[in-house]
Structure formats: structure tokens, C-alpha cells
Amino acid sequence: MDPVLAGVALLVVAGSVGVVSLRDARAALLALAVVLVGSPLLADPPVAPLGLAARSIGAVLAVYLLWIATRGRKDPDGDPVPTEGSRIGWPADVLLAAAAGVAGATVLGPSVPGAGAGWPGAAGLAGAAGFALGVLSIAPILTGRDVLRIGLGLIVLVDAGSLIRTALGGSPTSFEHLLSAGLLVTVAGVLTALVMAARVQGTAGLALVADSRPAGRRSSDVRPVGPG
């Protein structure tokens, strides 16, 4: 097993944990950049320069679009509006990713090209990372209540599919990398449009639906008025 590729795989999985668990939207986007840039490197033979360039440009463009969408999003106190983050906490996300990675390596092991010679290699690591990313993406997609969290989950899921395809079919062609980059940018573009639409409608945060309840006193703040 190549220690450099193993380090890249760990970095990709760690980045995905950051994407789904961080509440700071900008920090989550930086973690997403790590995931999208590192994923194409988990291939054997190595990715052709043209394919790597396409994926890298697509990753940077996708993150930049989301960065623009979150810029200037402030709460009433003037602080950056957070995304939901993880409901179970990052330690639990780490355990889920580790378990999924082991499961992915076990399930894909016999199917990975060259599994009998020094496995896990780049393809085996890609399969393990793909399973980890896929599991981590489920909670944001199914339980997310803000548009950014759901969108980040979808992007992580797309990247997970790309990694599993690499594990099963070998290094993708440059054309496949170009298609993957286009898909990532498309998802990011749609997500950016949704966030910007929420801003136009006056939604301060990233919630899918603005709170339409009229502002008023809480029941605990209401006091009976006595004589005098």
C-alpha cells in the first residue's frame, strides 16, 4: 500500500467529515475543496493530466460558486449565518466513516483490479473512501433543513459515486473526469441559485423555508398586570 495515497484517502475522508459536521459554512466549503481536489488522485494508473485538470477546475469552480452564495449571509447580530452541521457530532461521524471504509474495503476487495497483489492499492483506497463518503452524505440529504447542508450532501454523494466507480472499473478516462466536473459544477450552480433566491425573498439564513410566524412575546415573558 502506497503511504502517500493512503494519506490522500485519509485526507479526503477527513474533509468529508468536516463538510457534514462543521457549522461554519465557509469552513465546510474549504473542507469540500479538499475532498473534491483529492478524490481524483486515488486512481491506478494515475489520472491523465487533462482529466486531473478538468476535475481540479471543476472542483474550484463549484466551491467558488458556493463561496459567492454564502458571502454576506449574516444573522441579526452580524455574525455569519451557520449551516446546521452534524446532529450526532463529529466524533460519531468519524466512527461512521471508519466503519464504512472498512466495509467498503471488505466488500470491494475481491472485485478491485489487482486485489491479489498488494491490495489495497489506489483502487482499494478509492473504494474505501467512496463508501465512507457515501455513508456520510446520507444524513445531510435526508435530514438537512437548510439548503446548503442538503446541497453539500449531494455533492459528497456524487464524489462518492465517482470513487466507487474508480475502485470497480479502474482509472476513469479524461472524458469521464470532464463529465464528473460538469456534474459537480451543475449541482453547485443549482445550489447557488437556491441560496441566492432565499436572499431575494428576504430569508436571512439558509433554511429551506423562512419562519413565517409573527414575532411576538414568548409565553414566559408575559406577566399578568395587577392593579396599580
mmCIF file with all atom_site columns, C-alpha atoms in Angstrom:
data_model
loop_
_atom_site.group_PDB
_atom_site.id
_atom_site.type_symbol
_atom_site.label_atom_id
_atom_site.label_alt_id
_atom_site.label_comp_id
_atom_site.label_asym_id
_atom_site.label_entity_id
_atom_site.label_seq_id
_atom_site.pdbx_PDB_ins_code
_atom_site.Cartn_x
_atom_site.Cartn_y
_atom_site.Cartn_z
_atom_site.occupancy
_atom_site.B_iso_or_equiv
_atom_site.pdbx_formal_charge
_atom_site.auth_seq_id
_atom_site.auth_comp_id
_atom_site.auth_asym_id
_atom_site.auth_atom_id
_atom_site.pdbx_PDB_model_num
ATOM 1   C CA . MET A 1 1   ? 0.000   0.000   0.000   1.00 0.00 ? 1   MET A CA 1
ATOM 2   C CA . ASP A 1 2   ? 1.346   3.378   -1.032  1.00 0.00 ? 2   ASP A CA 1
ATOM 3   C CA . PRO A 1 3   ? 1.584   5.537   2.118   1.00 0.00 ? 3   PRO A CA 1
ATOM 4   C CA . VAL A 1 4   ? 1.131   8.724   0.091   1.00 0.00 ? 4   VAL A CA 1
ATOM 5   C CA . LEU A 1 5   ? -2.126  7.506   -1.433  1.00 0.00 ? 5   LEU A CA 1
ATOM 6   C CA . ALA A 1 6   ? -3.241  6.240   1.973   1.00 0.00 ? 6   ALA A CA 1
ATOM 7   C CA . GLY A 1 7   ? -2.634  9.734   3.324   1.00 0.00 ? 7   GLY A CA 1
ATOM 8   C CA . VAL A 1 8   ? -4.655  11.236  0.479   1.00 0.00 ? 8   VAL A CA 1
ATOM 9   C CA . ALA A 1 9   ? -7.516  8.826   1.206   1.00 0.00 ? 9   ALA A CA 1
ATOM 10  C CA . LEU A 1 10  ? -7.474  9.771   4.888   1.00 0.00 ? 10  LEU A CA 1
ATOM 11  C CA . LEU A 1 11  ? -7.420  13.453  3.953   1.00 0.00 ? 11  LEU A CA 1
ATOM 12  C CA . VAL A 1 12  ? -10.412 13.007  1.648   1.00 0.00 ? 12  VAL A CA 1
ATOM 13  C CA . VAL A 1 13  ? -12.407 11.182  4.325   1.00 0.00 ? 13  VAL A CA 1
ATOM 14  C CA . ALA A 1 14  ? -11.414 13.731  6.977   1.00 0.00 ? 14  ALA A CA 1
ATOM 15  C CA . GLY A 1 15  ? -12.504 16.509  4.638   1.00 0.00 ? 15  GLY A CA 1
ATOM 16  C CA . SER A 1 16  ? -15.879 14.851  4.135   1.00 0.00 ? 16  SER A CA 1
ATOM 17  C CA . VAL A 1 17  ? -16.337 14.666  7.906   1.00 0.00 ? 17  VAL A CA 1
ATOM 18  C CA . GLY A 1 18  ? -15.682 18.393  8.007   1.00 0.00 ? 18  GLY A CA 1
ATOM 19  C CA . VAL A 1 19  ? -18.182 19.037  5.214   1.00 0.00 ? 19  VAL A CA 1
ATOM 20  C CA . VAL A 1 20  ? -21.051 17.331  7.040   1.00 0.00 ? 20  VAL A CA 1
ATOM 21  C CA . SER A 1 21  ? -20.182 18.355  10.613  1.00 0.00 ? 21  SER A CA 1
ATOM 22  C CA . LEU A 1 22  ? -18.897 21.948  10.512  1.00 0.00 ? 22  LEU A CA 1
ATOM 23  C CA . ARG A 1 23  ? -21.430 24.684  11.224  1.00 0.00 ? 23  ARG A CA 1
ATOM 24  C CA . ASP A 1 24  ? -19.336 27.459  9.691   1.00 0.00 ? 24  ASP A CA 1
ATOM 25  C CA . ALA A 1 25  ? -20.372 27.496  6.026   1.00 0.00 ? 25  ALA A CA 1
ATOM 26  C CA . ARG A 1 26  ? -17.022 28.840  4.800   1.00 0.00 ? 26  ARG A CA 1
ATOM 27  C CA . ALA A 1 27  ? -15.075 26.199  6.732   1.00 0.00 ? 27  ALA A CA 1
ATOM 28  C CA . ALA A 1 28  ? -17.337 23.481  5.317   1.00 0.00 ? 28  ALA A CA 1
ATOM 29  C CA . LEU A 1 29  ? -16.637 24.769  1.803   1.00 0.00 ? 29  LEU A CA 1
ATOM 30  C CA . LEU A 1 30  ? -12.881 24.655  2.388   1.00 0.00 ? 30  LEU A CA 1
ATOM 31  C CA . ALA A 1 31  ? -13.257 21.055  3.553   1.00 0.00 ? 31  ALA A CA 1
ATOM 32  C CA . LEU A 1 32  ? -15.281 20.342  0.406   1.00 0.00 ? 32  LEU A CA 1
ATOM 33  C CA . ALA A 1 33  ? -12.449 21.719  -1.722  1.00 0.00 ? 33  ALA A CA 1
ATOM 34  C CA . VAL A 1 34  ? -10.061 19.253  -0.076  1.00 0.00 ? 34  VAL A CA 1
ATOM 35  C CA . VAL A 1 35  ? -12.437 16.382  -0.853  1.00 0.00 ? 35  VAL A CA 1
ATOM 36  C CA . LEU A 1 36  ? -13.025 17.315  -4.487  1.00 0.00 ? 36  LEU A CA 1
ATOM 37  C CA . VAL A 1 37  ? -9.378  18.015  -5.293  1.00 0.00 ? 37  VAL A CA 1
ATOM 38  C CA . GLY A 1 38  ? -8.021  14.927  -3.526  1.00 0.00 ? 38  GLY A CA 1
ATOM 39  C CA . SER A 1 39  ? -10.510 12.359  -4.830  1.00 0.00 ? 39  SER A CA 1
ATOM 40  C CA . PRO A 1 40  ? -9.182  12.131  -8.425  1.00 0.00 ? 40  PRO A CA 1
ATOM 41  C CA . LEU A 1 41  ? -5.719  11.269  -7.098  1.00 0.00 ? 41  LEU A CA 1
ATOM 42  C CA . LEU A 1 42  ? -6.994  7.925   -5.783  1.00 0.00 ? 42  LEU A CA 1
ATOM 43  C CA . ALA A 1 43  ? -6.598  6.106   -9.085  1.00 0.00 ? 43  ALA A CA 1
ATOM 44  C CA . ASP A 1 44  ? -4.284  3.483   -10.548 1.00 0.00 ? 44  ASP A CA 1
ATOM 45  C CA . PRO A 1 45  ? -2.877  4.170   -13.098 1.00 0.00 ? 45  PRO A CA 1
ATOM 46  C CA . PRO A 1 46  ? -2.622  7.859   -12.208 1.00 0.00 ? 46  PRO A CA 1
ATOM 47  C CA . VAL A 1 47  ? -5.077  10.254  -13.777 1.00 0.00 ? 47  VAL A CA 1
ATOM 48  C CA . ALA A 1 48  ? -4.052  11.787  -17.103 1.00 0.00 ? 48  ALA A CA 1
ATOM 49  C CA . PRO A 1 49  ? -3.073  15.473  -16.820 1.00 0.00 ? 49  PRO A CA 1
ATOM 50  C CA . LEU A 1 50  ? -6.076  16.559  -18.888 1.00 0.00 ? 50  LEU A CA 1
ATOM 51  C CA . GLY A 1 51  ? -8.518  14.646  -16.692 1.00 0.00 ? 51  GLY A CA 1
ATOM 52  C CA . LEU A 1 52  ? -6.883  15.892  -13.499 1.00 0.00 ? 52  LEU A CA 1
ATOM 53  C CA . ALA A 1 53  ? -7.016  19.461  -14.788 1.00 0.00 ? 53  ALA A CA 1
ATOM 54  C CA . ALA A 1 54  ? -10.714 19.096  -15.640 1.00 0.00 ? 54  ALA A CA 1
ATOM 55  C CA . ARG A 1 55  ? -11.586 17.746  -12.191 1.00 0.00 ? 55  ARG A CA 1
ATOM 56  C CA . SER A 1 56  ? -9.478  20.363  -10.419 1.00 0.00 ? 56  SER A CA 1
ATOM 57  C CA . ILE A 1 57  ? -11.014 23.239  -12.366 1.00 0.00 ? 57  ILE A CA 1
ATOM 58  C CA . GLY A 1 58  ? -14.493 21.832  -11.803 1.00 0.00 ? 58  GLY A CA 1
ATOM 59  C CA . ALA A 1 59  ? -13.831 21.477  -8.070  1.00 0.00 ? 59  ALA A CA 1
ATOM 60  C CA . VAL A 1 60  ? -12.508 25.021  -7.730  1.00 0.00 ? 60  VAL A CA 1
ATOM 61  C CA . LEU A 1 61  ? -15.390 26.460  -9.748  1.00 0.00 ? 61  LEU A CA 1
ATOM 62  C CA . ALA A 1 62  ? -18.004 24.528  -7.759  1.00 0.00 ? 62  ALA A CA 1
ATOM 63  C CA . VAL A 1 63  ? -16.577 25.686  -4.426  1.00 0.00 ? 63  VAL A CA 1
ATOM 64  C CA . TYR A 1 64  ? -16.211 29.254  -5.693  1.00 0.00 ? 64  TYR A CA 1
ATOM 65  C CA . LEU A 1 65  ? -19.868 29.393  -6.727  1.00 0.00 ? 65  LEU A CA 1
ATOM 66  C CA . LEU A 1 66  ? -20.926 28.256  -3.264  1.00 0.00 ? 66  LEU A CA 1
ATOM 67  C CA . TRP A 1 67  ? -18.474 30.675  -1.656  1.00 0.00 ? 67  TRP A CA 1
ATOM 68  C CA . ILE A 1 68  ? -20.161 33.540  -3.520  1.00 0.00 ? 68  ILE A CA 1
ATOM 69  C CA . ALA A 1 69  ? -23.599 32.292  -2.453  1.00 0.00 ? 69  ALA A CA 1
ATOM 70  C CA . THR A 1 70  ? -22.668 32.301  1.231   1.00 0.00 ? 70  THR A CA 1
ATOM 71  C CA . ARG A 1 71  ? -20.851 35.629  1.141   1.00 0.00 ? 71  ARG A CA 1
ATOM 72  C CA . GLY A 1 72  ? -22.619 38.316  3.093   1.00 0.00 ? 72  GLY A CA 1
ATOM 73  C CA . ARG A 1 73  ? -25.068 35.963  4.802   1.00 0.00 ? 73  ARG A CA 1
ATOM 74  C CA . LYS A 1 74  ? -25.422 37.485  8.273   1.00 0.00 ? 74  LYS A CA 1
ATOM 75  C CA . ASP A 1 75  ? -27.691 36.837  11.215  1.00 0.00 ? 75  ASP A CA 1
ATOM 76  C CA . PRO A 1 76  ? -29.336 39.692  13.156  1.00 0.00 ? 76  PRO A CA 1
ATOM 77  C CA . ASP A 1 77  ? -26.210 40.007  15.319  1.00 0.00 ? 77  ASP A CA 1
ATOM 78  C CA . GLY A 1 78  ? -23.988 40.498  12.288  1.00 0.00 ? 78  GLY A CA 1
ATOM 79  C CA . ASP A 1 79  ? -22.311 37.088  12.538  1.00 0.00 ? 79  ASP A CA 1
ATOM 80  C CA . PRO A 1 80  ? -22.022 34.722  9.552   1.00 0.00 ? 80  PRO A CA 1
ATOM 81  C CA . VAL A 1 81  ? -25.118 32.545  9.259   1.00 0.00 ? 81  VAL A CA 1
ATOM 82  C CA . PRO A 1 82  ? -24.176 28.965  10.157  1.00 0.00 ? 82  PRO A CA 1
ATOM 83  C CA . THR A 1 83  ? -25.325 25.826  8.434   1.00 0.00 ? 83  THR A CA 1
ATOM 84  C CA . GLU A 1 84  ? -26.846 23.042  10.516  1.00 0.00 ? 84  GLU A CA 1
ATOM 85  C CA . GLY A 1 85  ? -23.749 20.928  10.962  1.00 0.00 ? 85  GLY A CA 1
ATOM 86  C CA . SER A 1 86  ? -23.991 17.364  12.180  1.00 0.00 ? 86  SER A CA 1
ATOM 87  C CA . ARG A 1 87  ? -26.761 16.368  14.563  1.00 0.00 ? 87  ARG A CA 1
ATOM 88  C CA . ILE A 1 88  ? -24.744 13.484  16.001  1.00 0.00 ? 88  ILE A CA 1
ATOM 89  C CA . GLY A 1 89  ? -21.414 15.298  16.359  1.00 0.00 ? 89  GLY A CA 1
ATOM 90  C CA . TRP A 1 90  ? -18.135 14.894  14.511  1.00 0.00 ? 90  TRP A CA 1
ATOM 91  C CA . PRO A 1 91  ? -16.819 12.016  16.699  1.00 0.00 ? 91  PRO A CA 1
ATOM 92  C CA . ALA A 1 92  ? -19.788 9.892   15.659  1.00 0.00 ? 92  ALA A CA 1
ATOM 93  C CA . ASP A 1 93  ? -19.247 10.931  12.039  1.00 0.00 ? 93  ASP A CA 1
ATOM 94  C CA . VAL A 1 94  ? -15.625 9.790   12.283  1.00 0.00 ? 94  VAL A CA 1
ATOM 95  C CA . LEU A 1 95  ? -16.722 6.389   13.585  1.00 0.00 ? 95  LEU A CA 1
ATOM 96  C CA . LEU A 1 96  ? -19.303 6.060   10.809  1.00 0.00 ? 96  LEU A CA 1
ATOM 97  C CA . ALA A 1 97  ? -16.718 6.936   8.180   1.00 0.00 ? 97  ALA A CA 1
ATOM 98  C CA . ALA A 1 98  ? -14.228 4.435   9.611   1.00 0.00 ? 98  ALA A CA 1
ATOM 99  C CA . ALA A 1 99  ? -16.800 1.645   9.706   1.00 0.00 ? 99  ALA A CA 1
ATOM 100 C CA . ALA A 1 100 ? -17.959 2.412   6.167   1.00 0.00 ? 100 ALA A CA 1
ATOM 101 C CA . GLY A 1 101 ? -14.371 2.478   4.934   1.00 0.00 ? 101 GLY A CA 1
ATOM 102 C CA . VAL A 1 102 ? -13.651 -0.945  6.392   1.00 0.00 ? 102 VAL A CA 1
ATOM 103 C CA . ALA A 1 103 ? -16.894 -2.275  4.929   1.00 0.00 ? 103 ALA A CA 1
ATOM 104 C CA . GLY A 1 104 ? -16.052 -0.822  1.542   1.00 0.00 ? 104 GLY A CA 1
ATOM 105 C CA . ALA A 1 105 ? -12.600 -2.369  1.547   1.00 0.00 ? 105 ALA A CA 1
ATOM 106 C CA . THR A 1 106 ? -14.062 -5.729  2.555   1.00 0.00 ? 106 THR A CA 1
ATOM 107 C CA . VAL A 1 107 ? -16.882 -5.709  0.004   1.00 0.00 ? 107 VAL A CA 1
ATOM 108 C CA . LEU A 1 108 ? -14.909 -4.326  -2.916  1.00 0.00 ? 108 LEU A CA 1
ATOM 109 C CA . GLY A 1 109 ? -11.698 -6.194  -2.140  1.00 0.00 ? 109 GLY A CA 1
ATOM 110 C CA . PRO A 1 110 ? -12.337 -9.233  -4.356  1.00 0.00 ? 110 PRO A CA 1
ATOM 111 C CA . SER A 1 111 ? -13.642 -7.005  -7.166  1.00 0.00 ? 111 SER A CA 1
ATOM 112 C CA . VAL A 1 112 ? -10.840 -4.456  -7.254  1.00 0.00 ? 112 VAL A CA 1
ATOM 113 C CA . PRO A 1 113 ? -8.365  -4.898  -10.127 1.00 0.00 ? 113 PRO A CA 1
ATOM 114 C CA . GLY A 1 114 ? -5.089  -6.280  -8.807  1.00 0.00 ? 114 GLY A CA 1
ATOM 115 C CA . ALA A 1 115 ? -6.592  -7.202  -5.466  1.00 0.00 ? 115 ALA A CA 1
ATOM 116 C CA . GLY A 1 116 ? -4.295  -10.168 -5.145  1.00 0.00 ? 116 GLY A CA 1
ATOM 117 C CA . ALA A 1 117 ? -1.129  -8.132  -5.420  1.00 0.00 ? 117 ALA A CA 1
ATOM 118 C CA . GLY A 1 118 ? -0.538  -5.712  -2.613  1.00 0.00 ? 118 GLY A CA 1
ATOM 119 C CA . TRP A 1 119 ? -4.153  -4.749  -2.110  1.00 0.00 ? 119 TRP A CA 1
ATOM 120 C CA . PRO A 1 120 ? -5.366  -2.310  -1.049  1.00 0.00 ? 120 PRO A CA 1
ATOM 121 C CA . GLY A 1 121 ? -3.769  -0.135  -3.698  1.00 0.00 ? 121 GLY A CA 1
ATOM 122 C CA . ALA A 1 122 ? -5.107  3.103   -5.093  1.00 0.00 ? 122 ALA A CA 1
ATOM 123 C CA . ALA A 1 123 ? -8.302  1.419   -6.291  1.00 0.00 ? 123 ALA A CA 1
ATOM 124 C CA . GLY A 1 124 ? -8.916  -0.249  -2.938  1.00 0.00 ? 124 GLY A CA 1
ATOM 125 C CA . LEU A 1 125 ? -8.386  3.025   -1.120  1.00 0.00 ? 125 LEU A CA 1
ATOM 126 C CA . ALA A 1 126 ? -10.765 4.715   -3.545  1.00 0.00 ? 126 ALA A CA 1
ATOM 127 C CA . GLY A 1 127 ? -13.426 2.116   -2.762  1.00 0.00 ? 127 GLY A CA 1
ATOM 128 C CA . ALA A 1 128 ? -12.998 2.517   0.981   1.00 0.00 ? 128 ALA A CA 1
ATOM 129 C CA . ALA A 1 129 ? -13.123 6.309   0.708   1.00 0.00 ? 129 ALA A CA 1
ATOM 130 C CA . GLY A 1 130 ? -16.148 6.100   -1.585  1.00 0.00 ? 130 GLY A CA 1
ATOM 131 C CA . PHE A 1 131 ? -18.097 4.028   0.928   1.00 0.00 ? 131 PHE A CA 1
ATOM 132 C CA . ALA A 1 132 ? -17.150 6.431   3.718   1.00 0.00 ? 132 ALA A CA 1
ATOM 133 C CA . LEU A 1 133 ? -18.270 9.472   1.723   1.00 0.00 ? 133 LEU A CA 1
ATOM 134 C CA . GLY A 1 134 ? -21.487 7.766   0.684   1.00 0.00 ? 134 GLY A CA 1
ATOM 135 C CA . VAL A 1 135 ? -22.467 6.962   4.263   1.00 0.00 ? 135 VAL A CA 1
ATOM 136 C CA . LEU A 1 136 ? -21.596 10.455  5.475   1.00 0.00 ? 136 LEU A CA 1
ATOM 137 C CA . SER A 1 137 ? -23.730 12.044  2.751   1.00 0.00 ? 137 SER A CA 1
ATOM 138 C CA . ILE A 1 138 ? -26.932 10.256  3.794   1.00 0.00 ? 138 ILE A CA 1
ATOM 139 C CA . ALA A 1 139 ? -27.737 12.298  6.904   1.00 0.00 ? 139 ALA A CA 1
ATOM 140 C CA . PRO A 1 140 ? -27.396 15.749  5.276   1.00 0.00 ? 140 PRO A CA 1
ATOM 141 C CA . ILE A 1 141 ? -29.546 14.702  2.322   1.00 0.00 ? 141 ILE A CA 1
ATOM 142 C CA . LEU A 1 142 ? -32.329 13.036  4.308   1.00 0.00 ? 142 LEU A CA 1
ATOM 143 C CA . THR A 1 143 ? -32.445 15.175  7.445   1.00 0.00 ? 143 THR A CA 1
ATOM 144 C CA . GLY A 1 144 ? -30.998 18.514  6.373   1.00 0.00 ? 144 GLY A CA 1
ATOM 145 C CA . ARG A 1 145 ? -33.225 21.527  6.970   1.00 0.00 ? 145 ARG A CA 1
ATOM 146 C CA . ASP A 1 146 ? -31.153 24.153  5.205   1.00 0.00 ? 146 ASP A CA 1
ATOM 147 C CA . VAL A 1 147 ? -30.406 24.280  1.506   1.00 0.00 ? 147 VAL A CA 1
ATOM 148 C CA . LEU A 1 148 ? -26.627 24.419  1.865   1.00 0.00 ? 148 LEU A CA 1
ATOM 149 C CA . ARG A 1 149 ? -26.430 21.322  4.054   1.00 0.00 ? 149 ARG A CA 1
ATOM 150 C CA . ILE A 1 150 ? -28.564 19.286  1.639   1.00 0.00 ? 150 ILE A CA 1
ATOM 151 C CA . GLY A 1 151 ? -26.568 20.532  -1.335  1.00 0.00 ? 151 GLY A CA 1
ATOM 152 C CA . LEU A 1 152 ? -23.237 19.685  0.266   1.00 0.00 ? 152 LEU A CA 1
ATOM 153 C CA . GLY A 1 153 ? -24.552 16.208  0.982   1.00 0.00 ? 153 GLY A CA 1
ATOM 154 C CA . LEU A 1 154 ? -25.472 15.787  -2.692  1.00 0.00 ? 154 LEU A CA 1
ATOM 155 C CA . ILE A 1 155 ? -22.026 16.910  -3.837  1.00 0.00 ? 155 ILE A CA 1
ATOM 156 C CA . VAL A 1 156 ? -20.335 14.492  -1.436  1.00 0.00 ? 156 VAL A CA 1
ATOM 157 C CA . LEU A 1 157 ? -22.606 11.721  -2.740  1.00 0.00 ? 157 LEU A CA 1
ATOM 158 C CA . VAL A 1 158 ? -21.627 12.498  -6.347  1.00 0.00 ? 158 VAL A CA 1
ATOM 159 C CA . ASP A 1 159 ? -17.964 12.316  -5.382  1.00 0.00 ? 159 ASP A CA 1
ATOM 160 C CA . ALA A 1 160 ? -18.567 9.035   -3.549  1.00 0.00 ? 160 ALA A CA 1
ATOM 161 C CA . GLY A 1 161 ? -20.043 7.550   -6.709  1.00 0.00 ? 161 GLY A CA 1
ATOM 162 C CA . SER A 1 162 ? -17.002 8.653   -8.673  1.00 0.00 ? 162 SER A CA 1
ATOM 163 C CA . LEU A 1 163 ? -14.656 6.998   -6.171  1.00 0.00 ? 163 LEU A CA 1
ATOM 164 C CA . ILE A 1 164 ? -16.566 3.708   -6.189  1.00 0.00 ? 164 ILE A CA 1
ATOM 165 C CA . ARG A 1 165 ? -16.578 3.717   -9.990  1.00 0.00 ? 165 ARG A CA 1
ATOM 166 C CA . THR A 1 166 ? -12.776 4.151   -9.879  1.00 0.00 ? 166 THR A CA 1
ATOM 167 C CA . ALA A 1 167 ? -12.470 1.221   -7.489  1.00 0.00 ? 167 ALA A CA 1
ATOM 168 C CA . LEU A 1 168 ? -14.545 -1.098  -9.650  1.00 0.00 ? 168 LEU A CA 1
ATOM 169 C CA . GLY A 1 169 ? -13.534 -0.011  -13.145 1.00 0.00 ? 169 GLY A CA 1
ATOM 170 C CA . GLY A 1 170 ? -10.046 1.391   -12.839 1.00 0.00 ? 170 GLY A CA 1
ATOM 171 C CA . SER A 1 171 ? -8.846  4.903   -13.540 1.00 0.00 ? 171 SER A CA 1
ATOM 172 C CA . PRO A 1 172 ? -11.508 6.959   -15.374 1.00 0.00 ? 172 PRO A CA 1
ATOM 173 C CA . THR A 1 173 ? -10.784 8.464   -18.763 1.00 0.00 ? 173 THR A CA 1
ATOM 174 C CA . SER A 1 174 ? -10.278 12.185  -19.259 1.00 0.00 ? 174 SER A CA 1
ATOM 175 C CA . PHE A 1 175 ? -13.767 12.398  -20.769 1.00 0.00 ? 175 PHE A CA 1
ATOM 176 C CA . GLU A 1 176 ? -15.279 10.802  -17.662 1.00 0.00 ? 176 GLU A CA 1
ATOM 177 C CA . HIS A 1 177 ? -13.446 13.299  -15.476 1.00 0.00 ? 177 HIS A CA 1
ATOM 178 C CA . LEU A 1 178 ? -14.798 16.091  -17.658 1.00 0.00 ? 178 LEU A CA 1
ATOM 179 C CA . LEU A 1 179 ? -18.344 14.778  -17.199 1.00 0.00 ? 179 LEU A CA 1
ATOM 180 C CA . SER A 1 180 ? -17.827 14.474  -13.436 1.00 0.00 ? 180 SER A CA 1
ATOM 181 C CA . ALA A 1 181 ? -16.545 18.040  -13.278 1.00 0.00 ? 181 ALA A CA 1
ATOM 182 C CA . GLY A 1 182 ? -19.564 19.239  -15.244 1.00 0.00 ? 182 GLY A CA 1
ATOM 183 C CA . LEU A 1 183 ? -21.933 17.414  -12.896 1.00 0.00 ? 183 LEU A CA 1
ATOM 184 C CA . LEU A 1 184 ? -20.276 18.922  -9.828  1.00 0.00 ? 184 LEU A CA 1
ATOM 185 C CA . VAL A 1 185 ? -20.464 22.428  -11.276 1.00 0.00 ? 185 VAL A CA 1
ATOM 186 C CA . THR A 1 186 ? -24.106 21.901  -12.258 1.00 0.00 ? 186 THR A CA 1
ATOM 187 C CA . VAL A 1 187 ? -25.096 20.805  -8.750  1.00 0.00 ? 187 VAL A CA 1
ATOM 188 C CA . ALA A 1 188 ? -23.147 23.706  -7.247  1.00 0.00 ? 188 ALA A CA 1
ATOM 189 C CA . GLY A 1 189 ? -24.773 26.141  -9.678  1.00 0.00 ? 189 GLY A CA 1
ATOM 190 C CA . VAL A 1 190 ? -28.284 24.980  -8.799  1.00 0.00 ? 190 VAL A CA 1
ATOM 191 C CA . LEU A 1 191 ? -27.447 25.168  -5.100  1.00 0.00 ? 191 LEU A CA 1
ATOM 192 C CA . THR A 1 192 ? -26.063 28.677  -5.537  1.00 0.00 ? 192 THR A CA 1
ATOM 193 C CA . ALA A 1 193 ? -29.258 29.750  -7.296  1.00 0.00 ? 193 ALA A CA 1
ATOM 194 C CA . LEU A 1 194 ? -31.374 28.382  -4.430  1.00 0.00 ? 194 LEU A CA 1
ATOM 195 C CA . VAL A 1 195 ? -29.323 30.219  -1.812  1.00 0.00 ? 195 VAL A CA 1
ATOM 196 C CA . MET A 1 196 ? -29.484 33.457  -3.784  1.00 0.00 ? 196 MET A CA 1
ATOM 197 C CA . ALA A 1 197 ? -33.246 33.026  -4.232  1.00 0.00 ? 197 ALA A CA 1
ATOM 198 C CA . ALA A 1 198 ? -33.620 32.725  -0.471  1.00 0.00 ? 198 ALA A CA 1
ATOM 199 C CA . ARG A 1 199 ? -31.751 36.005  -0.127  1.00 0.00 ? 199 ARG A CA 1
ATOM 200 C CA . VAL A 1 200 ? -34.044 37.758  -2.622  1.00 0.00 ? 200 VAL A CA 1
ATOM 201 C CA . GLN A 1 201 ? -37.083 36.504  -0.723  1.00 0.00 ? 201 GLN A CA 1
ATOM 202 C CA . GLY A 1 202 ? -35.710 38.025  2.448   1.00 0.00 ? 202 GLY A CA 1
ATOM 203 C CA . THR A 1 203 ? -34.653 34.833  4.211   1.00 0.00 ? 203 THR A CA 1
ATOM 204 C CA . ALA A 1 204 ? -31.745 35.779  6.458   1.00 0.00 ? 204 ALA A CA 1
ATOM 205 C CA . GLY A 1 205 ? -30.335 32.326  6.882   1.00 0.00 ? 205 GLY A CA 1
ATOM 206 C CA . LEU A 1 206 ? -30.013 29.165  4.812   1.00 0.00 ? 206 LEU A CA 1
ATOM 207 C CA . ALA A 1 207 ? -33.290 27.496  5.804   1.00 0.00 ? 207 ALA A CA 1
ATOM 208 C CA . LEU A 1 208 ? -35.388 25.912  3.079   1.00 0.00 ? 208 LEU A CA 1
ATOM 209 C CA . VAL A 1 209 ? -38.483 27.717  4.353   1.00 0.00 ? 209 VAL A CA 1
ATOM 210 C CA . ALA A 1 210 ? -38.461 31.007  6.154   1.00 0.00 ? 210 ALA A CA 1
ATOM 211 C CA . ASP A 1 211 ? -40.099 31.162  9.546   1.00 0.00 ? 211 ASP A CA 1
ATOM 212 C CA . SER A 1 212 ? -43.435 32.855  8.816   1.00 0.00 ? 212 SER A CA 1
ATOM 213 C CA . ARG A 1 213 ? -44.580 33.043  12.410  1.00 0.00 ? 213 ARG A CA 1
ATOM 214 C CA . PRO A 1 214 ? -45.061 36.646  13.539  1.00 0.00 ? 214 PRO A CA 1
ATOM 215 C CA . ALA A 1 215 ? -42.540 37.888  16.004  1.00 0.00 ? 215 ALA A CA 1
ATOM 216 C CA . GLY A 1 216 ? -44.013 38.395  19.436  1.00 0.00 ? 216 GLY A CA 1
ATOM 217 C CA . ARG A 1 217 ? -43.524 37.798  23.076  1.00 0.00 ? 217 ARG A CA 1
ATOM 218 C CA . ARG A 1 218 ? -42.787 34.370  24.359  1.00 0.00 ? 218 ARG A CA 1
ATOM 219 C CA . SER A 1 219 ? -45.266 32.975  26.826  1.00 0.00 ? 219 SER A CA 1
ATOM 220 C CA . SER A 1 220 ? -42.595 33.072  29.525  1.00 0.00 ? 220 SER A CA 1
ATOM 221 C CA . ASP A 1 221 ? -42.255 36.832  29.015  1.00 0.00 ? 221 ASP A CA 1
ATOM 222 C CA . VAL A 1 222 ? -45.947 37.571  29.528  1.00 0.00 ? 222 VAL A CA 1
ATOM 223 C CA . ARG A 1 223 ? -46.826 38.736  33.024  1.00 0.00 ? 223 ARG A CA 1
ATOM 224 C CA . PRO A 1 224 ? -50.266 39.485  34.432  1.00 0.00 ? 224 PRO A CA 1
ATOM 225 C CA . VAL A 1 225 ? -50.922 43.137  35.011  1.00 0.00 ? 225 VAL A CA 1
ATOM 226 C CA . GLY A 1 226 ? -52.185 43.810  38.512  1.00 0.00 ? 226 GLY A CA 1
ATOM 227 C CA . PRO A 1 227 ? -53.895 46.880  39.920  1.00 0.00 ? 227 PRO A CA 1
ATOM 228 C CA . GLY A 1 228 ? -51.743 49.941  40.325  1.00 0.00 ? 228 GLY A CA 1
#
